Coordinates of C-alpha atoms in Angstrom, one line a residue:
X15 CA 43.4 21.9 92.5
X16 CA 43.6 20.2 89.3
X17 CA 46.2 17.7 89.1
X18 CA 49.0 17.8 86.3
X19 CA 52.1 17.4 83.9
X20 CA 55.1 21.0 84.3
X21 CA 56.5 20.9 80.7
X22 CA 59.5 22.9 81.1
X23 CA 61.0 24.8 77.7
X24 CA 63.9 25.0 76.2
X25 CA 62.9 26.5 73.2
X26 CA 61.9 24.0 71.8
X27 CA 59.8 24.0 68.1
X28 CA 58.6 20.4 69.2
X29 CA 57.6 21.6 73.4
X30 CA 54.0 22.4 72.3
X31 CA 54.3 19.0 71.2
X32 CA 54.9 17.5 73.9
X33 CA 51.9 19.5 75.1
X34 CA 49.0 18.2 73.0
X35 CA 50.0 14.4 73.2
X36 CA 49.8 14.9 76.6
X37 CA 46.6 15.9 76.6
X38 CA 45.4 14.0 74.3
X39 CA 45.8 11.1 77.5
X40 CA 43.7 13.8 79.0
X41 CA 45.6 15.1 81.3
X42 CA 46.1 18.2 82.3
X43 CA 49.8 19.9 81.5
X44 CA 51.5 23.0 80.9
X45 CA 54.7 24.8 79.5
X46 CA 56.8 27.0 81.3
X47 CA 60.5 28.8 80.5
X48 CA 63.0 27.2 82.5
X49 CA 64.2 29.8 84.0
X50 CA 60.8 30.6 86.3
X51 CA 59.9 27.2 87.5
X52 CA 56.6 27.5 89.4
X53 CA 56.4 26.6 93.2
X54 CA 56.0 23.0 93.1
X55 CA 52.9 22.3 95.1
X56 CA 50.8 18.8 95.0
X57 CA 49.3 18.7 92.5
X58 CA 52.5 19.0 90.3
X59 CA 52.6 14.2 89.1
X60 CA 55.8 14.6 86.8
X61 CA 58.3 17.1 84.7
X62 CA 59.1 16.8 81.6
X63 CA 62.3 18.7 80.4
X64 CA 62.1 19.2 76.7
X65 CA 64.5 19.2 73.4
X66 CA 65.9 22.3 72.6
X67 CA 68.7 24.5 70.0
X68 CA 71.0 24.7 72.7
X69 CA 74.2 22.3 73.1
X70 CA 74.1 21.5 77.0
X71 CA 77.6 22.1 76.2
X72 CA 76.9 25.5 75.0
X73 CA 78.2 27.6 78.2
X74 CA 74.7 30.4 77.2
X75 CA 73.6 26.6 78.2
X76 CA 70.1 26.2 80.3
X77 CA 71.4 25.8 83.6
X78 CA 68.3 24.7 85.2
X79 CA 68.6 24.4 89.2
X80 CA 66.6 21.0 89.0
X81 CA 67.5 20.0 93.4
X82 CA 63.6 20.9 94.2
X83 CA 63.0 18.0 91.5
X84 CA 64.8 15.4 90.7
X85 CA 64.8 12.3 92.5
X86 CA 61.7 14.2 94.1
X87 CA 58.7 13.6 92.2
X88 CA 59.0 12.3 88.5
X89 CA 61.2 13.8 86.1
X90 CA 61.8 13.0 82.1
X91 CA 63.6 14.6 80.4
X92 CA 63.3 14.8 76.0
X93 CA 66.2 15.0 73.8
X94 CA 68.4 18.1 75.1
X95 CA 66.7 17.3 79.0
X96 CA 68.5 13.5 78.5
X97 CA 71.2 15.4 77.5
X98 CA 71.2 17.3 79.8
X99 CA 70.3 14.8 83.1
X100 CA 73.0 12.9 81.9
X101 CA 75.8 15.8 81.2
X102 CA 75.7 17.0 84.7
X103 CA 75.3 14.2 87.2
X104 CA 78.3 12.3 86.2
X105 CA 78.2 11.7 81.8
X106 CA 79.7 12.9 79.4
X107 CA 78.2 14.8 76.0
X108 CA 79.8 15.1 72.6
X109 CA 79.2 16.1 69.1
X110 CA 77.9 13.3 66.8
X111 CA 80.3 11.3 64.5
X112 CA 77.0 11.0 62.8
X113 CA 74.2 13.1 63.2
X114 CA 70.3 11.8 63.8
X115 CA 67.6 14.0 62.4
X116 CA 63.9 12.1 61.1
X117 CA 63.2 8.3 60.8
X118 CA 66.0 5.9 63.5
X119 CA 64.8 2.3 64.4
X120 CA 64.9 0.9 68.0
X121 CA 67.6 -1.7 67.4
X122 CA 67.6 -2.1 72.0
X123 CA 64.8 -1.3 73.8
X124 CA 64.1 -3.3 78.0
X125 CA 60.0 -4.7 77.9
X126 CA 60.3 -4.4 81.4
X127 CA 61.0 -1.0 82.3
X128 CA 58.4 1.1 83.0
X129 CA 58.9 3.9 81.4
X130 CA 59.2 1.8 78.0
X131 CA 57.2 -1.7 78.8
X132 CA 54.8 -1.6 75.8
X133 CA 57.0 -0.8 72.5
X134 CA 58.7 -2.9 70.0
X135 CA 62.1 -3.3 69.5
X136 CA 63.1 -1.6 66.1
X137 CA 59.8 0.7 66.2
X138 CA 60.3 4.0 64.8
X139 CA 61.7 7.4 66.4
X140 CA 62.3 10.9 65.2
X141 CA 66.0 12.1 66.5
X142 CA 66.5 16.2 65.9
X143 CA 70.2 15.7 67.5
X144 CA 73.5 17.5 67.2
X145 CA 75.0 16.1 70.5
X146 CA 74.6 12.2 71.3
X147 CA 75.2 11.1 74.9
X148 CA 78.6 9.3 74.9
X149 CA 78.9 8.2 79.1
X150 CA 75.8 8.5 81.8
X151 CA 77.1 8.0 84.3
X152 CA 77.3 5.3 87.2
X153 CA 73.6 4.9 88.2
X154 CA 72.0 5.9 85.0
X155 CA 70.8 2.0 83.2
X156 CA 70.3 1.8 79.5
X157 CA 66.6 1.1 78.3
X158 CA 66.4 1.9 74.9
X159 CA 69.3 1.9 72.0
X160 CA 69.1 2.9 68.0
X161 CA 72.2 1.6 65.4
X162 CA 73.9 4.9 66.2
X163 CA 73.2 5.9 69.3
X164 CA 73.6 3.4 72.8
X165 CA 72.2 5.8 74.7
X166 CA 68.6 6.7 73.0
X167 CA 67.0 5.7 76.9
X168 CA 67.6 5.2 80.6
X169 CA 66.7 5.3 84.0
X170 CA 68.3 6.7 86.6
X171 CA 67.9 3.7 89.4
X172 CA 66.3 4.3 93.2
X173 CA 64.4 7.7 91.6
X174 CA 61.4 7.9 89.4
X175 CA 64.2 9.4 86.6
X176 CA 64.3 9.6 82.7
X177 CA 65.5 10.5 79.6
X178 CA 65.3 9.7 75.6
X179 CA 67.4 10.9 72.9
X180 CA 64.5 11.3 70.2
X181 CA 60.9 12.5 70.4
X182 CA 58.4 10.5 71.8
X183 CA 55.5 13.9 71.2
X184 CA 56.2 14.0 67.4
X185 CA 53.8 11.7 65.1
X186 CA 57.0 9.7 64.0
X187 CA 58.0 9.3 67.0
X188 CA 55.8 6.0 66.4
X189 CA 54.9 4.1 69.5
X190 CA 56.3 7.5 71.6
X191 CA 53.1 7.9 73.3
X192 CA 53.2 4.1 74.8
X193 CA 56.4 5.7 76.5
X194 CA 54.7 9.3 76.7
X195 CA 51.2 6.8 78.5
X196 CA 53.8 4.9 80.8
X197 CA 55.4 8.6 82.2
X198 CA 52.0 10.4 83.0
X199 CA 49.8 7.7 84.4
X200 CA 51.7 4.0 85.4
X201 CA 54.3 7.1 87.0
X202 CA 53.2 10.0 88.1
X203 CA 49.9 8.1 88.5
X204 CA 47.9 11.3 87.6
X205 CA 44.5 10.8 86.2
X206 CA 43.3 10.5 82.3
X207 CA 39.9 13.3 83.6
X208 CA 41.0 15.6 82.1
X209 CA 37.9 16.0 79.8
X210 CA 36.0 18.4 77.9
X211 CA 33.3 18.6 80.7
X212 CA 35.8 18.5 83.7
X213 CA 37.5 21.2 81.7
X214 CA 33.7 23.7 81.4
X215 CA 32.6 23.1 84.7
X216 CA 36.0 24.2 86.2
X217 CA 36.3 27.5 84.3
X218 CA 32.8 28.2 84.9
X219 CA 34.0 28.4 88.6
X220 CA 36.6 29.5 88.1
X221 CA 35.5 32.1 86.1
X222 CA 32.5 33.0 88.3
X223 CA 35.2 33.3 91.7
X224 CA 37.5 35.3 89.1
X225 CA 34.9 37.7 87.8
X226 CA 32.3 38.0 90.7
X227 CA 29.0 40.9 90.0
X228 CA 31.6 42.7 87.5
X229 CA 30.2 43.1 83.5
X230 CA 32.5 41.8 81.0
X231 CA 32.3 43.1 77.5
X232 CA 33.6 40.4 74.1
X233 CA 34.3 40.2 71.3
X234 CA 32.8 37.8 68.4
X235 CA 34.1 37.4 65.1
X236 CA 31.5 34.5 64.6
X237 CA 34.2 31.9 64.9
X238 CA 34.3 29.2 67.1
X239 CA 37.3 30.9 69.8
X240 CA 35.1 33.6 70.5
X241 CA 32.2 31.7 70.4
X242 CA 33.0 28.9 73.1
X243 CA 34.6 31.7 75.2
X244 CA 30.8 33.7 74.6
X245 CA 29.4 30.8 75.9
X246 CA 31.1 29.7 78.6
X247 CA 31.1 33.2 79.9
X248 CA 27.3 33.6 79.3
X249 CA 27.4 30.2 81.9
X250 CA 29.2 32.0 84.4
X251 CA 28.3 35.0 84.6
X252 CA 25.1 35.5 82.7
X253 CA 23.3 38.4 81.2
X254 CA 26.8 41.0 83.1
X255 CA 28.0 39.8 79.3
X256 CA 27.5 42.5 76.8
X257 CA 29.2 40.9 73.2
X258 CA 29.8 43.0 70.5
X259 CA 30.6 42.3 67.5
X260 CA 32.7 44.7 65.5
X261 CA 31.9 45.4 61.0
X262 CA 35.9 46.2 60.6
X263 CA 35.5 46.2 56.7
X264 CA 38.1 42.8 56.3
X265 CA 35.0 39.9 57.4
X266 CA 33.6 37.4 54.8
X267 CA 31.2 38.7 52.1
X268 CA 28.0 39.3 54.1
X269 CA 29.4 37.7 57.4
X270 CA 28.8 41.0 59.5
X271 CA 24.2 40.4 59.5
X272 CA 25.4 35.9 58.8
X273 CA 27.0 36.2 62.0
X274 CA 23.8 38.7 63.7
X275 CA 20.9 36.1 63.0
X276 CA 23.9 33.0 64.7
X277 CA 24.2 34.3 67.8
X278 CA 20.0 34.7 68.0
X279 CA 19.8 31.6 69.0
X280 CA 22.2 30.8 72.1
X281 CA 20.7 33.3 74.5
X282 CA 23.7 35.9 73.5
X283 CA 23.2 39.7 74.8
X284 CA 25.4 40.8 71.3
X285 CA 25.8 44.2 69.3
X286 CA 26.1 44.8 66.2
X287 CA 29.1 47.6 65.6
X288 CA 29.8 48.5 61.7
X289 CA 34.0 50.7 62.2
X290 CA 34.6 49.8 58.3
X291 CA 35.9 52.9 57.8
X292 CA 38.3 53.7 60.8
X293 CA 40.0 50.5 60.2
X294 CA 40.0 51.6 56.0
X295 CA 41.2 54.6 57.6
X296 CA 44.5 53.4 60.1
X297 CA 45.3 50.7 57.5
X298 CA 46.0 53.5 54.0
X299 CA 49.5 53.4 53.4
X300 CA 50.7 50.5 54.8
X301 CA 52.7 47.9 53.3
X302 CA 54.6 46.0 56.3
X303 CA 52.3 42.9 58.3
X304 CA 53.2 42.9 61.2
X305 CA 52.6 47.3 60.8
X306 CA 48.9 46.1 59.5
X307 CA 48.5 43.5 62.1
X308 CA 49.4 46.1 64.5
X309 CA 46.8 49.3 62.8
X310 CA 44.1 46.6 63.0
X311 CA 45.1 45.9 66.5
X312 CA 45.0 48.9 67.7
X313 CA 41.8 50.3 65.8
X314 CA 40.3 47.0 67.8
X315 CA 41.3 48.3 71.6
X316 CA 39.8 51.8 70.2
X317 CA 36.5 50.4 69.5
X318 CA 36.4 48.7 72.2
X319 CA 37.6 50.5 75.1
X320 CA 34.7 53.8 72.9
X321 CA 32.0 51.0 73.3
X322 CA 32.7 50.0 76.9
X323 CA 31.7 53.4 77.4
X324 CA 28.9 52.7 76.9
X325 CA 28.4 50.0 78.9
X326 CA 27.7 51.0 82.9
X327 CA 31.0 49.4 85.3
X328 CA 32.6 47.5 82.9
X329 CA 35.8 46.0 84.4
X330 CA 36.8 43.4 81.9
X331 CA 37.7 42.7 78.5
X332 CA 36.8 38.6 77.3
X333 CA 38.6 37.2 74.1
X334 CA 38.7 33.9 72.5
X335 CA 42.6 33.9 73.1
X336 CA 44.0 29.9 72.7
X337 CA 47.0 28.8 72.5
X338 CA 48.9 29.0 69.2
X339 CA 48.0 32.6 68.5
X340 CA 49.6 32.8 72.7
X341 CA 53.2 30.4 71.5
X342 CA 53.1 32.1 67.8
X343 CA 53.5 35.8 69.5
X344 CA 55.7 35.9 72.7
X345 CA 57.9 32.9 73.7
X346 CA 55.9 31.0 76.2
X347 CA 55.3 32.6 80.0
X348 CA 58.6 34.6 79.0
X349 CA 60.0 31.6 77.8
X350 CA 63.2 30.9 75.2
X351 CA 60.3 30.2 72.4
X352 CA 60.3 32.1 69.0
X353 CA 57.6 34.5 68.3
X354 CA 56.7 33.7 65.0
X355 CA 53.6 36.9 63.9
X356 CA 52.4 39.2 66.2
X357 CA 48.1 38.5 67.0
X358 CA 45.6 41.4 67.5
X359 CA 44.3 40.0 70.9
X360 CA 48.1 38.7 72.9
X361 CA 49.2 40.5 74.8
X362 CA 47.5 43.4 77.2
X363 CA 45.7 46.6 76.9
X364 CA 46.9 50.2 76.5
X365 CA 46.9 51.7 79.7
X366 CA 44.1 54.6 78.5
X367 CA 42.1 51.2 78.2
X368 CA 41.3 50.2 82.0
X369 CA 39.0 47.2 81.3
X370 CA 41.5 43.2 82.8
X371 CA 41.7 40.9 80.4
X372 CA 40.1 36.8 81.3
X373 CA 40.5 34.3 78.3
X374 CA 39.2 31.5 79.4
X375 CA 40.7 29.3 76.9
X376 CA 44.1 31.1 76.6
X377 CA 45.7 27.2 77.0
X378 CA 43.5 25.2 74.9
X379 CA 43.9 24.0 70.8
X380 CA 41.5 24.2 68.0
X381 CA 40.7 21.1 68.6
X382 CA 40.1 20.5 71.9
X383 CA 38.6 24.3 71.6
X384 CA 36.2 22.4 69.9
X385 CA 35.6 20.2 71.9
X386 CA 34.4 22.2 74.7
X387 CA 32.0 23.7 72.7
X388 CA 30.4 20.7 72.0
X389 CA 29.6 19.9 75.4
X390 CA 28.4 23.2 75.2
X391 CA 25.8 22.1 72.1
X392 CA 26.5 24.3 69.9
X393 CA 25.3 24.6 67.0
X394 CA 28.0 23.5 63.9
X395 CA 27.4 25.9 61.9
X396 CA 30.2 27.5 64.7
X397 CA 31.9 24.7 65.5
X398 CA 32.7 23.3 62.2
X399 CA 33.6 27.1 60.7
X400 CA 36.4 27.3 59.3
X401 CA 39.8 29.4 61.9
X402 CA 39.6 32.7 60.1
X403 CA 41.9 35.0 60.9
X404 CA 41.4 37.4 63.7
X405 CA 42.4 40.8 60.7
X406 CA 40.1 39.1 58.8
X407 CA 40.7 39.8 54.8
X408 CA 43.5 42.6 55.8
X409 CA 46.7 40.2 55.7
X410 CA 44.9 38.3 53.4
X411 CA 45.8 41.3 50.7
X412 CA 49.4 41.7 50.6
X413 CA 50.2 45.4 50.1
X414 CA 48.5 48.2 50.9
X415 CA 44.7 46.8 51.7
X416 CA 41.3 49.3 50.1
X417 CA 38.3 49.1 50.8
X418 CA 38.1 48.2 46.3
X419 CA 40.5 45.2 47.1
X420 CA 39.0 44.3 49.5
X421 CA 34.9 43.7 47.2
X422 CA 37.2 41.2 45.2
X423 CA 38.3 38.8 47.1
X424 CA 34.7 38.8 49.3
X425 CA 33.5 37.3 45.7
X426 CA 36.2 35.3 44.9
X427 CA 36.6 34.1 48.8
X428 CA 33.3 33.4 48.0
X429 CA 33.5 31.6 45.4
X430 CA 35.4 29.1 46.8
X431 CA 34.2 29.0 50.2
X432 CA 30.6 27.9 48.5
X433 CA 31.9 25.3 46.2
X434 CA 33.8 23.6 49.2
X435 CA 30.7 23.7 50.9
X436 CA 28.8 22.1 47.3
X437 CA 31.1 19.7 46.4
X438 CA 31.4 18.2 50.0
X439 CA 34.9 19.4 50.9
X440 CA 34.1 21.8 53.1
X441 CA 35.2 19.2 56.0
X442 CA 37.9 18.2 54.9
X443 CA 40.2 20.6 54.8
X444 CA 40.9 22.7 58.5
X445 CA 41.1 25.9 57.3
X446 CA 40.3 28.1 53.4
X447 CA 40.9 30.8 51.9
X448 CA 42.2 33.8 50.0
X449 CA 44.7 36.1 49.0
X450 CA 44.5 39.0 47.2
X451 CA 48.9 38.7 45.7
X452 CA 50.1 42.5 44.9
X453 CA 51.1 42.0 40.7
X454 CA 49.8 41.9 38.3
X455 CA 49.6 39.8 34.4
X456 CA 49.2 39.2 31.5
X457 CA 45.3 37.5 30.3
X458 CA 43.5 37.5 27.3
X459 CA 39.6 37.7 27.6
X460 CA 37.3 37.5 24.8
X461 CA 39.6 38.9 21.9
X462 CA 41.0 41.4 24.0
X463 CA 44.2 42.1 26.6
X464 CA 43.8 42.6 30.3
X465 CA 46.3 43.3 32.5
X466 CA 44.8 42.1 35.9
X467 CA 45.3 40.6 39.4
X468 CA 46.3 37.6 40.8
X469 CA 45.0 35.5 43.4
X470 CA 46.4 32.4 45.7
X471 CA 43.7 30.4 46.9
X472 CA 45.3 28.2 50.5
X473 CA 43.4 25.0 52.0
X474 CA 45.7 23.7 54.4
X475 CA 45.3 20.0 57.1
X476 CA 46.2 19.8 60.6
X477 CA 44.6 19.0 63.5
X478 CA 46.0 21.8 65.9
X479 CA 47.0 24.7 63.6
X480 CA 50.6 24.7 65.1
X481 CA 51.7 22.6 61.9
X482 CA 50.2 21.4 58.8
X483 CA 49.9 19.8 55.1
X484 CA 48.4 21.5 51.1
X485 CA 44.9 20.1 50.9
X486 CA 45.1 17.4 47.9
X487 CA 41.8 19.0 46.5
X488 CA 41.1 17.6 43.1
X489 CA 42.3 19.4 39.7
X490 CA 38.2 19.0 38.2
X491 CA 38.1 20.8 42.0
X492 CA 40.3 23.7 41.3
X493 CA 39.6 24.3 37.3
X494 CA 35.9 24.8 38.4
X495 CA 36.7 27.4 40.9
X496 CA 39.8 28.9 39.2
X497 CA 37.4 29.3 36.0
X498 CA 34.4 31.0 38.7
X499 CA 36.9 33.3 39.2
X500 CA 37.9 35.3 36.6
X501 CA 34.5 35.0 34.7
X502 CA 32.2 36.4 37.5
X503 CA 35.2 38.2 39.4
X504 CA 35.6 41.4 37.0
X505 CA 40.2 42.5 37.4
X506 CA 39.9 38.8 38.1
X507 CA 42.3 36.6 35.1
X508 CA 44.8 35.1 37.2
X509 CA 44.2 32.5 40.1
X510 CA 46.5 30.3 42.0
X511 CA 46.6 27.0 43.9
X512 CA 49.4 27.5 47.7
X513 CA 50.9 24.1 47.6
X514 CA 53.1 25.3 50.7
X515 CA 53.4 23.2 54.0
X516 CA 53.3 24.7 57.5
X517 CA 56.7 24.5 58.7
X518 CA 58.7 26.7 56.7
X519 CA 55.3 28.9 55.9
X520 CA 52.0 29.8 57.4
X521 CA 48.6 28.9 57.5
X522 CA 48.4 33.2 56.3
X523 CA 51.1 34.8 54.4
X524 CA 52.1 37.4 56.4

């Protein structure tokens, strides 16, 4: 079995970053809720307790049973996790007199301790806590401090149990990776062998065992996620994979034809289905973002149900679901993380659809998917393609979706995306697109007054989609694109640029 680090989630906004940092060390890890601890088989080499919005002093705070873990396998508590290990084993946690949020510097760090070796006094760390460990149990040794917090890190004597008040998983903790690597590699004795090639080998083997000779239907979108999922499944089951590319009427300009063409050389069995009108009918009169997402998701399922009946003995529905989709849609594995928005390809299928779901990328982040795709020799045109939401332009048109609005937005989007490519900016951007705003504004074209629609352009930089910053595109480029859009797209007289980051905003507007 794949050796791994188990991360117990207490609802922290940073839990997923712990997973990302560990995977960057080429060690596999999984997130599970604190109240659903999996069986501790021999492949679990260590456990990390995440932070939490709770105070460990609260009656309603999580209180996991760590008796099978503490003192038996390596254990690291982060923020809330560190406070829990102190407060519940003989120490004392109290409200902070000076709260630490943001950057802090270590005034002391033990160079001799196995967890903090290689870290330096003065090293910047990231704090986010309203409570402080005032007293550690007698058998705990302090291994790190800041000016305001004496117990910034500790070790439990006689066992491989540790706690840190700061967040080593956050980029602003400049030597956080040093600490995590010390824990995962040196203390937990994990081999840094979880690579794209090893993922491909293990996943293909698992898919063969799971699916056998059954037939799988998979929806292709042209994006990297569904493409990598398709190639993995094709590698595992060959001609038993039946791919379907649905034109939902919400794709980018000419995308239906171009995507079908892009799969010709991959050896995939692909069928194109034009279901535009079914989606438009389902979206008629809807303005609420969640209602639109759910309507699009339902029609998607209905279309696949219809198509699955045309494939004799199809038993599985393949999907390109990735980790951020799961995290943002539902609490991880039923845990305490907050739902942000639903995704059309997350959460199972209705009872009437007699297909089981297979999601080979469900536990991968976007950059990991791209690395796996590169290992599979997918074309750069697919691997470098910006993420595009499953509901398509349906969630980039604020308010009711109509065919005319889609046509206008397709033209705007094409000018923007093609402009990024022509000016060599496309690969500097994580994701870009245009949003049709639910407002009209006054303008002047020629000598005439206009009262037409406004659009917003959105471009962000990111590594995994969990956080993102707005992209600082050159003013000259934005001016050129704005001018092209207003001159060439009838119905638009105003262009804006979105300079919001995630958080607090999301990448998509809906």
